[in-house]
Short mmCIF file of C-alpha atoms in Angstrom, two decimals:
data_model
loop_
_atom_site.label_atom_id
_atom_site.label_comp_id
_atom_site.label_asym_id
_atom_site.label_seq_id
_atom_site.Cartn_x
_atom_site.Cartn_y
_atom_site.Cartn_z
CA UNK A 1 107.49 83.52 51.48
CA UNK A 2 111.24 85.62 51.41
CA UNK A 3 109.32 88.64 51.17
CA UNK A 4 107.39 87.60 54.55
CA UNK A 5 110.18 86.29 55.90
CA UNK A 6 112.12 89.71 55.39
CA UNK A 7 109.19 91.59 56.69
CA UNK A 8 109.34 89.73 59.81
CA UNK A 9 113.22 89.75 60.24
CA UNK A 10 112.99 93.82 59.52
CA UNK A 11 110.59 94.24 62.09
CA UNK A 12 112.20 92.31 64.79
CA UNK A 13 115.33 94.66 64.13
CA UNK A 14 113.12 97.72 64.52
CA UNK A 15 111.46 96.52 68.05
CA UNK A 16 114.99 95.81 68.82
CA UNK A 17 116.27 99.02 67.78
CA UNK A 18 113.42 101.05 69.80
CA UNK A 19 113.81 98.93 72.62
CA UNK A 20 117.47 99.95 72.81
CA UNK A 21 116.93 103.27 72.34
CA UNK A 22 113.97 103.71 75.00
CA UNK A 23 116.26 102.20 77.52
CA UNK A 24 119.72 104.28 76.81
CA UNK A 25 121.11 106.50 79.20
CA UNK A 26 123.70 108.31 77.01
CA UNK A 27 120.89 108.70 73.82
CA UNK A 28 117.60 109.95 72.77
CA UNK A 29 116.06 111.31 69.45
CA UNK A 30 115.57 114.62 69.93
CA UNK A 31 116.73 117.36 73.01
CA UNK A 32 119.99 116.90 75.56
CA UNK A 33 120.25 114.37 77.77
CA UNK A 34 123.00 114.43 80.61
CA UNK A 35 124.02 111.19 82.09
CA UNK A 36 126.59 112.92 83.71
CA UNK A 37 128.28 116.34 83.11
CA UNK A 38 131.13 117.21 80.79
CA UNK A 39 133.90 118.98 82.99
CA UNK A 40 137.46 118.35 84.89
CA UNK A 41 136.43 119.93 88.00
CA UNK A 42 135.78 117.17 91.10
CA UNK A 43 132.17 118.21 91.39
CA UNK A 44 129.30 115.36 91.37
CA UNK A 45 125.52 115.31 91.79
CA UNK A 46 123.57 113.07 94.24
CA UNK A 47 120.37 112.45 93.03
CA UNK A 48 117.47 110.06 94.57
CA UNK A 49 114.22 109.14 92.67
CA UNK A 50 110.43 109.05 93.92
CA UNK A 51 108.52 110.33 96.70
CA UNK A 52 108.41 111.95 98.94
CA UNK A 53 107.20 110.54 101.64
CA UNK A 54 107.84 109.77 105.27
CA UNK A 55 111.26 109.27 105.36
CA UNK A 56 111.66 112.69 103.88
CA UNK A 57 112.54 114.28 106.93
CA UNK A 58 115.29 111.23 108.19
CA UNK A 59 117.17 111.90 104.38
CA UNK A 60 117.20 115.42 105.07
CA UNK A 61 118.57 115.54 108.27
CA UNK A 62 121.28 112.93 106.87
CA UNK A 63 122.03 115.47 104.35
CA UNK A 64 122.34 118.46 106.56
CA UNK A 65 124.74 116.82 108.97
CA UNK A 66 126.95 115.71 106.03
CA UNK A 67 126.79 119.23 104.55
CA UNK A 68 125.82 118.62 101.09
CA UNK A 69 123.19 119.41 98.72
CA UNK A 70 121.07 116.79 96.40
CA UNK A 71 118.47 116.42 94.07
CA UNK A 72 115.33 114.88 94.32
CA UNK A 73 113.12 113.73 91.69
CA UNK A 74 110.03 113.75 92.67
CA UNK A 75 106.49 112.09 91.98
CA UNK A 76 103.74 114.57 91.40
CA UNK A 77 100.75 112.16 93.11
CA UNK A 78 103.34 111.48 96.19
CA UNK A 79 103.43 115.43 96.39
CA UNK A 80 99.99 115.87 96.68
CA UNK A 81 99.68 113.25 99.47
CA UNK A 82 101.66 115.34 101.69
CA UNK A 83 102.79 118.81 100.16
CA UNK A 84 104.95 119.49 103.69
CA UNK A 85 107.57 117.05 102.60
CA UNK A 86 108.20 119.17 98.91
CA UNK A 87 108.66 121.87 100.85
CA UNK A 88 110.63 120.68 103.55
CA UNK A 89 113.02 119.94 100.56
CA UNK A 90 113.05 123.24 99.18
CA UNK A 91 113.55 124.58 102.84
CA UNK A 92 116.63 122.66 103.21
CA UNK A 93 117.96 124.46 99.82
CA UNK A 94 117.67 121.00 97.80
CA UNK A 95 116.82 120.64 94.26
CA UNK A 96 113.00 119.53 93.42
CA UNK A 97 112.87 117.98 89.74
CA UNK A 98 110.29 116.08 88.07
CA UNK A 99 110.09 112.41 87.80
CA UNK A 100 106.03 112.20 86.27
CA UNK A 101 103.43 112.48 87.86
CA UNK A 102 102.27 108.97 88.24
CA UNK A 103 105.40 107.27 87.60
CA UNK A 104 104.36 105.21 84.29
CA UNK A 105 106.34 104.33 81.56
CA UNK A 106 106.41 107.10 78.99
CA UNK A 107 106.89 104.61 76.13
CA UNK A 108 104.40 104.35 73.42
CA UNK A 109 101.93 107.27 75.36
CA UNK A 110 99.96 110.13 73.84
CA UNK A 111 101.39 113.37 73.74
CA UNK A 112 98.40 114.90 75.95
CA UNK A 113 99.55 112.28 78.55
CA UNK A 114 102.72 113.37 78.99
CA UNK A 115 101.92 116.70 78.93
CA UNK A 116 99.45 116.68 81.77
CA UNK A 117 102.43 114.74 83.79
CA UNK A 118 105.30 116.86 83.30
CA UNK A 119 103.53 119.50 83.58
CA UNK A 120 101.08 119.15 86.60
CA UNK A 121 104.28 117.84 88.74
CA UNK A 122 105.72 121.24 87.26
CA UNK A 123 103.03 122.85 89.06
CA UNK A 124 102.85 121.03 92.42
CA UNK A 125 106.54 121.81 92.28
CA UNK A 126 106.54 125.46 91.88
CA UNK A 127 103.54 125.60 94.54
CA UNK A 128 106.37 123.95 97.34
CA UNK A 129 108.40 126.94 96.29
CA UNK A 130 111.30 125.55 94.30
CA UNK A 131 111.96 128.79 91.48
CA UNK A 132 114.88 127.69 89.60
CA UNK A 133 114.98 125.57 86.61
CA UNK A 134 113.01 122.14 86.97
CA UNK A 135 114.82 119.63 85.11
CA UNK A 136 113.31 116.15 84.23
CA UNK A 137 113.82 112.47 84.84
CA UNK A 138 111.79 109.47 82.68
CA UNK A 139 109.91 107.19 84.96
CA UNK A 140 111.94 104.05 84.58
CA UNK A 141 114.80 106.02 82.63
CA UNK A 142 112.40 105.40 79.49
CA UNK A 143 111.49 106.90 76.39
CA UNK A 144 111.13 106.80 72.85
CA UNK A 145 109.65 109.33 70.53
CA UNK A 146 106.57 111.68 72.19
CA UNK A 147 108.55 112.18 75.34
CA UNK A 148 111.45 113.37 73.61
CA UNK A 149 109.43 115.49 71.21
CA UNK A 150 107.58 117.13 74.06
CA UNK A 151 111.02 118.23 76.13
CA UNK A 152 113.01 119.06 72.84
CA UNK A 153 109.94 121.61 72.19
CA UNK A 154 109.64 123.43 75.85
CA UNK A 155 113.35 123.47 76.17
CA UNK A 156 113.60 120.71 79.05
CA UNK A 157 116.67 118.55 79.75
CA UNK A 158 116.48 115.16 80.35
CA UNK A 159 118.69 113.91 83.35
CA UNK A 160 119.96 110.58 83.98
CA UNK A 161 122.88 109.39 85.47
CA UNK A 162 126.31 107.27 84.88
CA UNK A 163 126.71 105.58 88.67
CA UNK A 164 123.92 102.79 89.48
CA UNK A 165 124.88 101.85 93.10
CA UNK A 166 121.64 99.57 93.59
CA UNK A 167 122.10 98.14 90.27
CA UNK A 168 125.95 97.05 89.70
CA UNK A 169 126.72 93.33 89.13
CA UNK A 170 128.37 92.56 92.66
CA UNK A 171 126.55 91.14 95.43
CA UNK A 172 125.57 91.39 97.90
CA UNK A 173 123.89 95.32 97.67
CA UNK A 174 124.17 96.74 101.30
CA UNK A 175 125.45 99.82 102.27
CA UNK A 176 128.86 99.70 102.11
CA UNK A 177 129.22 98.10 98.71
CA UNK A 178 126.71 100.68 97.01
CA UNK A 179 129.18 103.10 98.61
CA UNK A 180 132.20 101.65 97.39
CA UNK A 181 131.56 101.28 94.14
CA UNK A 182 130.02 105.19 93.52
CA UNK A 183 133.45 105.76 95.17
CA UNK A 184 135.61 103.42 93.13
CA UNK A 185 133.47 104.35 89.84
CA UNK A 186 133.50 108.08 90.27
CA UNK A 187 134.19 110.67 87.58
CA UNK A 188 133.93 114.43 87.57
CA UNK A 189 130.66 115.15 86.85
CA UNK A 190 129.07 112.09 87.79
CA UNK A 191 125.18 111.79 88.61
CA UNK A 192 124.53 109.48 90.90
CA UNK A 193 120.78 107.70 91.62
CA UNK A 194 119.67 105.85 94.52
CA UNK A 195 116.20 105.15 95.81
CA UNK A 196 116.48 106.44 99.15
CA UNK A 197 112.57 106.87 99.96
CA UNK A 198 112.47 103.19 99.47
CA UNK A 199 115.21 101.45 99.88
CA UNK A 200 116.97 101.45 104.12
CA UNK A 201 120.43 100.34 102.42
CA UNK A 202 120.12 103.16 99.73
CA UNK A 203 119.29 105.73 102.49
CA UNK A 204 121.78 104.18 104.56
CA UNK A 205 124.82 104.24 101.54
CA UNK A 206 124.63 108.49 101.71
CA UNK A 207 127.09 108.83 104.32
CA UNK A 208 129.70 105.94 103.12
CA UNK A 209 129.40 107.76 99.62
CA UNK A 210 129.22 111.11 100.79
CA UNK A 211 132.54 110.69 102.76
CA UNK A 212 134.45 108.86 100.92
CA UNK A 213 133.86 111.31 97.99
CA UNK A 214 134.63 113.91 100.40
CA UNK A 215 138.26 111.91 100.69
CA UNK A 216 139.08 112.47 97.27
CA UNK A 217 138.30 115.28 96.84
CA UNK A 218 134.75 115.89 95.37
CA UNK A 219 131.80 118.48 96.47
CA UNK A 220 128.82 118.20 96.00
CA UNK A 221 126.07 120.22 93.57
CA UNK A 222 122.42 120.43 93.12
CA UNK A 223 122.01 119.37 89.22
CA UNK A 224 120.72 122.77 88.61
CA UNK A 225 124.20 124.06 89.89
CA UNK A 226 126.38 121.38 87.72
CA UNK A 227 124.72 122.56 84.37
CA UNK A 228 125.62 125.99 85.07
#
């Protein structure tokens, strides 16, 4: 009866353990993962997660009037819908990266699955004309064991990010507060995530963030450009 009892205890630890581990932003088993950047310079990454889709071309033209450069991690099976948003991003000189191809969990999956995700998004990406290096994001900022395994072996980095805008404890989350506290949270080096595809207040927060960043002093840089 101990012995079962032990058994039991030792595997709740373990599913505890894993489940800690798949979620962690700052740790994974094998390969480097950047949740931000290590340097003193005032340089930050805006990043924004899914898509594209048709309010591609309103974040775009948001970016271009502010003058900055982003990220976007980007869903393989929302590229294929319509391949003119991917490359309107490239056009505009912004960062494609790969966020899966259909956005699933990449917890307890086979290694052929994540394979054929990673790397038909990789595809779809180089077809909209992005050339540099395509970096990676988990689907739900998860993983555990195969995922890491696969990126550690074809040399990929894992990005995920140290400022949660949509996600911090204050209510309500509008505009301005998402923008205030990137602002009031901000660190050189910092990757920031928002949902802009999805989410009006996200899309909406760029400017507040963008210039009140701007007032102390930060520029922005494509992830690409910050691991340089």
């Amino acid at each position: 009866m101990k012995k079962k009892l032990f058994f039991s205890l030792l595997i709740l630890v373990l599913i505890f353990v894993l489940w800690r581990i798949s979620k962690s932003t700052t740790y994974q088993i094998l390969g480097e993962i950047y949740p931000k950047i290590d340097t003193t310079e005032k340089v930050v990454a805006l990043t924004f997660d899914d898509g594209p889709n048709k309010n591609t071309y309103e974040i775009l033209a948001i970016l271009k009037e502010l003058g900055v450069k982003a990220t976007f991690f980007v869903n393989g099976a929302a590229m294929e819908k319509n391949p003119l948003f991917s490359k309107a991003i490239v056009n505009e000189g912004h960062d494609l990266a790969n966020h899966s191809y259909s956005h699933q969990r990449m917890v307890f999956k086979s290694y052929s699955f994540i394979k054929n995700e990673i790397e038909r998004t990789d595809s779809l990406i180089h077809v909209a004309g992005f050339t540099k290096e395509i970096t990676f994001r988990p689907p739900h900022q998860k993983k555990i064991f195969v995922l890491p395994y696969y990126l550690n072996k074809h040399n990929r980095k894992t990005i995920m990010a140290n400022l949660y805008p949509e996600s911090y404890a204050e209510k309500p989350i509008n505009a301005d507060n998402m923008a205030k506290y990137v602002v009031d949270n901000i660190e050189p080096g910092s990757i920031i995530l928002l949902h802009v595809m999805f989410r009006d207040e996200s899309a909406k927060a760029i400017r507040g963030i963008v210039e009140g960043l701007h007032q102390k002093g930060y520029t922005f840089k494509t992830v690409t450009e910050l691991l340089q």
